[in-house]
């Protein structure tokens, strides 16, 4: 039997926090798969998060920023010691890294870079939708997006009716007020407003106690709980800021670590919220650029090029650092200063969408990324 | 008729009469640009830029080095520097000035159109522009030109310091310019940055409908090379914008089929040409209709504005007059979903809510202080509503389309802050009589609304419902 939306809402009103817009239209025997994107704003330093082991060029250029007690991942790479939760995932084959990768953007402006990481384009501001929104459009996932942010990020633009959740600092008015508006919207045939108010009404039924926090850990836990529902959202987007560490980037407890820990907590709480649906989920990170190999005089790093991507969830093939490592000798660096990017990170995102949304890679490549020359990495990174 | 007053302005406050001739009431307001109504101190863009420079230099060149080993101390010192340069204060002051025009001035229609133009020539969130410069830019380059030709506004907005910095024109270097050749000899990057040129064409003037090609953008970028701030060792990029021929790409350029000479004058000539281009006129006429009337304006709406533009040679008061007349003619049939800021201002005005901190209160601020929470209330509120006018995410400004404002969280914020606003009302107004009078004054079908509200006796409930009714969200 196909459950109607109304019945569903009635039946689950006490547990429903963030209702999706859609009817549960999944075919009976098909698993619901989720994609989560964590945007790391400010330029995540892939070399701080996933340092290379035993490279003299690296140690020399960053002598004051070298981390102690890193977690060895394989013969070549280690993990920042504060990324404990990610390491747990790694141990369970639920965590992987792509290194020396980034969007094909080399001009080092946050402003332009963040626009391109979200639009997936080549020219800043020329594309007004996001690659994820366009991918969802191809997969016909209207009403399946959830942004844990306000306003709606560009990344999700391109498909209608996305939901967002980012609790207000003050509480909602009483639910009977909301109920009046809900019926007024219906009576006046304000369909869009009515649809929104239905969701808001359900939210208002939940006691908003200390749990309505804006911090990413608690947002991640809630998002995880929603994603695991059969008719909940299938795509979620997070934002973490503060990666732009021009000074006092520091070692284990430096400012870059603070932002990495925030990201690490999202992984942990998504897993907690998702429960066993973590197995049907893929989490990927996204940043505008990496940072210079060399430390600056303020013991920070400048804007660079190549960075790394963290991935989590059971859709991953295995724990691995997937890379075509370019090396850190001066001649190997981009413009003699930055870690190079040998993999267009959009290849990873296109492959991720292809695997999670069950759409041919070529279709994504063509419709989302204008047929750009991207590699299909699905079989290398994900369970196909 | 009453909906029209909310459509082109912010409704009527308790002490305002319903105008007998609303159209005339509206068009009288746009002929001149009166002094701002804010009674407190107003700072120039240039004064505020000095603080911007102190902050950027102080952080980049001093603090980062001094506290390289101590992230906590670095954060503390950076906060001190923020307050020393007024970083948390200026935008709040600017919002007071901005909102006073909507709520207290005699020309709220002009204010609503001012917001349109500020968003058309948007400075989006970049570096610390919103913190120091954007509000002042919107007063000086935008508002003060609202009784001029479109061309003049476009000229001044284009070479305003905040715009040049916002769209990276300081990085736009002619590869064959004097400096470009030297830079390349030192193996440094010397190339054009197309950003500003593209947005000038795409967003500010002729729009993609003009059919420009990538080569037009490149050529336009060449024309714009050399327009940059005077650079200083400590003031960095914060000097006045000037034309530095050492960065200018030599030779003739060709944009949209027209040839432009080498040198300083070509930018102004090009902007003049774009301002008179049919695609520019049509684009902006459409945008005005979209802002005031409907997401999808019809040709019949746009045409009278185009006609007024051509007849008056782009004189903004005539263009505005035509747009308001069209809004008036379509007032019954079309309602426009109001963006959060305009919605807020309508509520504040109609319910006489004490929202804007007074000039005296703002005047208590001294540099070095952290502004009081009450002095930062407007900025916090607009952020919470999801629509801080100086923090658009992209150079195309905030959207004029209702779908971009329809998300559960954005509508929740309107519920939450309608509730908050109720508790800032004068106690003498928190009663049925007040609401009935306000509704009668501001809505075309007051009975219908009063009927809906009659189901609730609690004035606070009434307030939240009223300001979230479709009649209120759209006007």
CSV table of N, CA, C and O in Angstrom, one decimal, chain B residues 28-82:
chain,number,residue,atom,x,y,z
B,28,UNK,N,4.9,61.9,-6.0
B,28,UNK,CA,5.5,63.1,-5.4
B,28,UNK,C,6.8,62.8,-4.7
B,28,UNK,O,7.6,63.7,-4.5
B,29,UNK,N,6.9,61.6,-4.2
B,29,UNK,CA,8.0,61.3,-3.3
B,29,UNK,C,9.3,61.0,-4.1
B,29,UNK,O,10.4,60.9,-3.4
B,30,UNK,N,9.2,60.9,-5.4
B,30,UNK,CA,10.4,60.4,-6.1
B,30,UNK,C,11.1,61.5,-7.0
B,30,UNK,O,12.0,61.2,-7.7
B,31,UNK,N,10.5,62.7,-6.9
B,31,UNK,CA,11.1,63.8,-7.7
B,31,UNK,C,12.4,64.2,-7.3
B,31,UNK,O,13.3,64.6,-8.1
B,32,UNK,N,12.6,64.3,-6.0
B,32,UNK,CA,13.9,64.8,-5.4
B,32,UNK,C,14.5,63.7,-4.5
B,32,UNK,O,13.8,62.8,-4.1
B,33,UNK,N,15.8,64.0,-4.2
B,33,UNK,CA,16.4,63.1,-3.2
B,33,UNK,C,16.6,64.0,-1.9
B,33,UNK,O,17.6,64.8,-1.9
B,34,UNK,N,15.7,64.0,-1.0
B,34,UNK,CA,15.9,64.9,0.2
B,34,UNK,C,17.0,64.4,1.1
B,34,UNK,O,17.6,63.3,0.9
B,35,UNK,N,17.4,65.3,2.0
B,35,UNK,CA,18.4,64.9,3.0
B,35,UNK,C,17.9,63.6,3.7
B,35,UNK,O,16.7,63.4,3.9
B,36,UNK,N,18.8,62.8,4.2
B,36,UNK,CA,18.4,61.7,5.0
B,36,UNK,C,17.8,62.1,6.3
B,36,UNK,O,18.1,63.1,6.9
B,37,UNK,N,16.8,61.3,6.7
B,37,UNK,CA,16.0,61.7,7.9
B,37,UNK,C,16.7,61.3,9.2
B,37,UNK,O,16.3,61.8,10.3
B,38,UNK,N,17.8,60.5,9.2
B,38,UNK,CA,18.5,60.1,10.4
B,38,UNK,C,19.1,61.4,11.0
B,38,UNK,O,19.8,62.1,10.3
B,39,UNK,N,18.9,61.6,12.3
B,39,UNK,CA,19.3,62.8,13.0
B,39,UNK,C,20.7,62.6,13.6
B,39,UNK,O,21.3,63.6,14.0
B,40,UNK,N,21.2,61.4,13.6
B,40,UNK,CA,22.5,61.2,14.2
B,40,UNK,C,23.7,61.4,13.2
B,40,UNK,O,23.4,61.8,12.1
B,41,UNK,N,24.9,61.1,13.7
B,41,UNK,CA,26.0,61.4,12.8
B,41,UNK,C,26.1,60.4,11.7
B,41,UNK,O,25.7,59.2,11.8
B,42,UNK,N,26.5,60.9,10.5
B,42,UNK,CA,26.6,60.0,9.3
B,42,UNK,C,28.1,60.2,8.8
B,42,UNK,O,28.6,61.3,8.7
B,43,UNK,N,28.7,59.1,8.5
B,43,UNK,CA,30.1,59.1,8.1
B,43,UNK,C,30.2,58.8,6.6
B,43,UNK,O,29.4,58.2,6.0
B,44,UNK,N,31.3,59.4,6.0
B,44,UNK,CA,31.5,59.2,4.6
B,44,UNK,C,32.1,57.8,4.3
B,44,UNK,O,32.8,57.3,5.2
B,45,UNK,N,31.9,57.4,3.1
B,45,UNK,CA,32.6,56.1,2.7
B,45,UNK,C,34.1,56.2,2.9
B,45,UNK,O,34.7,55.3,3.3
B,46,UNK,N,34.6,57.4,2.6
B,46,UNK,CA,36.1,57.5,2.7
B,46,UNK,C,36.5,57.5,4.1
B,46,UNK,O,37.5,56.8,4.4
B,47,UNK,N,35.8,58.1,5.0
B,47,UNK,CA,36.1,58.0,6.5
B,47,UNK,C,36.1,56.5,6.9
B,47,UNK,O,37.0,56.1,7.6
B,48,UNK,N,35.1,55.8,6.5
B,48,UNK,CA,34.9,54.4,7.0
B,48,UNK,C,36.0,53.5,6.4
B,48,UNK,O,36.4,52.6,7.0
B,49,UNK,N,36.4,53.9,5.1
B,49,UNK,CA,37.4,53.1,4.5
B,49,UNK,C,38.8,53.2,5.2
B,49,UNK,O,39.5,52.2,5.2
B,50,UNK,N,39.0,54.3,5.9
B,50,UNK,CA,40.2,54.5,6.7
B,50,UNK,C,40.2,53.4,7.8
B,50,UNK,O,41.2,52.8,8.1
B,51,UNK,N,39.1,53.2,8.4
B,51,UNK,CA,39.0,52.1,9.5
B,51,UNK,C,39.2,50.8,8.9
B,51,UNK,O,39.8,49.9,9.5
B,52,UNK,N,38.6,50.6,7.7
B,52,UNK,CA,38.8,49.3,7.0
B,52,UNK,C,40.3,49.0,6.8
B,52,UNK,O,40.8,47.9,7.1
B,53,UNK,N,41.0,50.1,6.3
B,53,UNK,CA,42.4,49.9,6.1
B,53,UNK,C,43.2,49.6,7.4
B,53,UNK,O,44.0,48.8,7.4
B,54,UNK,N,42.8,50.3,8.5
B,54,UNK,CA,43.4,50.1,9.8
B,54,UNK,C,43.3,48.6,10.2
B,54,UNK,O,44.2,48.0,10.7
B,55,UNK,N,42.1,48.1,10.0
B,55,UNK,CA,41.8,46.8,10.4
B,55,UNK,C,42.6,45.8,9.5
B,55,UNK,O,43.3,44.9,10.1
B,56,UNK,N,42.5,45.9,8.2
B,56,UNK,CA,43.1,44.9,7.4
B,56,UNK,C,44.6,44.9,7.5
B,56,UNK,O,45.3,43.9,7.7
B,57,UNK,N,45.2,46.1,7.6
B,57,UNK,CA,46.6,46.2,7.7
B,57,UNK,C,47.0,45.7,9.1
B,57,UNK,O,48.0,45.0,9.3
B,58,UNK,N,46.3,46.2,10.1
B,58,UNK,CA,46.6,45.8,11.5
B,58,UNK,C,46.6,44.3,11.7
B,58,UNK,O,47.5,43.7,12.4
B,59,UNK,N,45.7,43.6,11.1
B,59,UNK,CA,45.6,42.2,11.2
B,59,UNK,C,46.7,41.5,10.4
B,59,UNK,O,47.5,40.8,10.8
B,60,UNK,N,46.7,41.9,9.1
B,60,UNK,CA,47.5,41.2,8.1
B,60,UNK,C,49.0,41.4,8.4
B,60,UNK,O,49.8,40.5,8.3
B,61,UNK,N,49.4,42.6,8.7
B,61,UNK,CA,50.8,43.0,8.8
B,61,UNK,C,51.3,43.0,10.2
B,61,UNK,O,52.5,43.0,10.4
B,62,UNK,N,50.5,43.1,11.1
B,62,UNK,CA,51.0,43.3,12.5
B,62,UNK,C,50.6,42.1,13.4
B,62,UNK,O,51.5,41.3,13.8
B,63,UNK,N,49.3,41.9,13.6
B,63,UNK,CA,48.9,40.8,14.6
B,63,UNK,C,49.3,39.4,14.2
B,63,UNK,O,49.7,38.6,15.0
B,64,UNK,N,49.1,39.1,12.9
B,64,UNK,CA,49.5,37.8,12.5
B,64,UNK,C,50.9,37.4,12.8
B,64,UNK,O,51.2,36.2,13.1
B,65,UNK,N,51.8,38.4,12.7
B,65,UNK,CA,53.2,38.1,13.0
B,65,UNK,C,53.4,38.1,14.5
B,65,UNK,O,54.2,37.2,15.1
B,66,UNK,N,52.8,39.0,15.2
B,66,UNK,CA,53.1,39.2,16.6
B,66,UNK,C,52.6,38.0,17.4
B,66,UNK,O,53.2,37.6,18.4
B,67,UNK,N,51.5,37.4,17.1
B,67,UNK,CA,50.9,36.3,17.9
B,67,UNK,C,50.9,35.0,17.1
B,67,UNK,O,50.0,34.2,17.3
B,68,UNK,N,52.0,34.8,16.4
B,68,UNK,CA,52.0,33.6,15.6
B,68,UNK,C,52.0,32.3,16.4
B,68,UNK,O,51.6,31.3,15.8
B,69,UNK,N,52.4,32.4,17.6
B,69,UNK,CA,52.4,31.1,18.4
B,69,UNK,C,51.3,31.0,19.4
B,69,UNK,O,51.3,30.1,20.2
B,70,UNK,N,50.4,31.9,19.3
B,70,UNK,CA,49.3,31.9,20.4
B,70,UNK,C,48.0,32.2,19.8
B,70,UNK,O,47.6,33.4,19.7
B,71,UNK,N,47.2,31.2,19.4
B,71,UNK,CA,46.0,31.5,18.8
B,71,UNK,C,45.0,32.2,19.7
B,71,UNK,O,44.1,32.9,19.2
B,72,UNK,N,45.0,31.9,21.0
B,72,UNK,CA,44.1,32.6,21.9
B,72,UNK,C,44.3,34.0,22.0
B,72,UNK,O,43.4,34.9,21.8
B,73,UNK,N,45.6,34.4,22.2
B,73,UNK,CA,46.0,35.8,22.3
B,73,UNK,C,45.7,36.5,20.9
B,73,UNK,O,45.2,37.6,20.9
B,74,UNK,N,46.0,35.8,19.8
B,74,UNK,CA,45.7,36.3,18.5
B,74,UNK,C,44.2,36.7,18.4
B,74,UNK,O,43.9,37.8,17.9
B,75,UNK,N,43.4,35.8,18.8
B,75,UNK,CA,41.9,36.0,18.7
B,75,UNK,C,41.5,37.2,19.6
B,75,UNK,O,40.7,38.1,19.1
B,76,UNK,N,42.1,37.3,20.7
B,76,UNK,CA,41.8,38.4,21.7
B,76,UNK,C,42.2,39.8,21.0
B,76,UNK,O,41.5,40.7,21.0
B,77,UNK,N,43.4,39.8,20.5
B,77,UNK,CA,44.0,41.0,20.0
B,77,UNK,C,43.2,41.4,18.7
B,77,UNK,O,43.0,42.6,18.4
B,78,UNK,N,42.8,40.4,17.9
B,78,UNK,CA,42.0,40.7,16.7
B,78,UNK,C,40.7,41.3,17.1
B,78,UNK,O,40.2,42.2,16.4
B,79,UNK,N,40.1,40.8,18.1
B,79,UNK,CA,38.8,41.4,18.6
B,79,UNK,C,39.0,42.8,19.0
B,79,UNK,O,38.2,43.7,18.7
B,80,UNK,N,40.1,43.1,19.7
B,80,UNK,CA,40.4,44.4,20.1
B,80,UNK,C,40.4,45.3,18.9
B,80,UNK,O,39.9,46.5,18.9
B,81,UNK,N,41.2,44.8,17.9
B,81,UNK,CA,41.3,45.6,16.7
B,81,UNK,C,40.0,45.9,16.0
B,81,UNK,O,39.7,46.9,15.4
B,82,UNK,N,39.2,44.8,16.0
B,82,UNK,CA,37.8,45.0,15.4
B,82,UNK,C,37.1,46.2,16.0
B,82,UNK,O,36.5,47.0,15.4
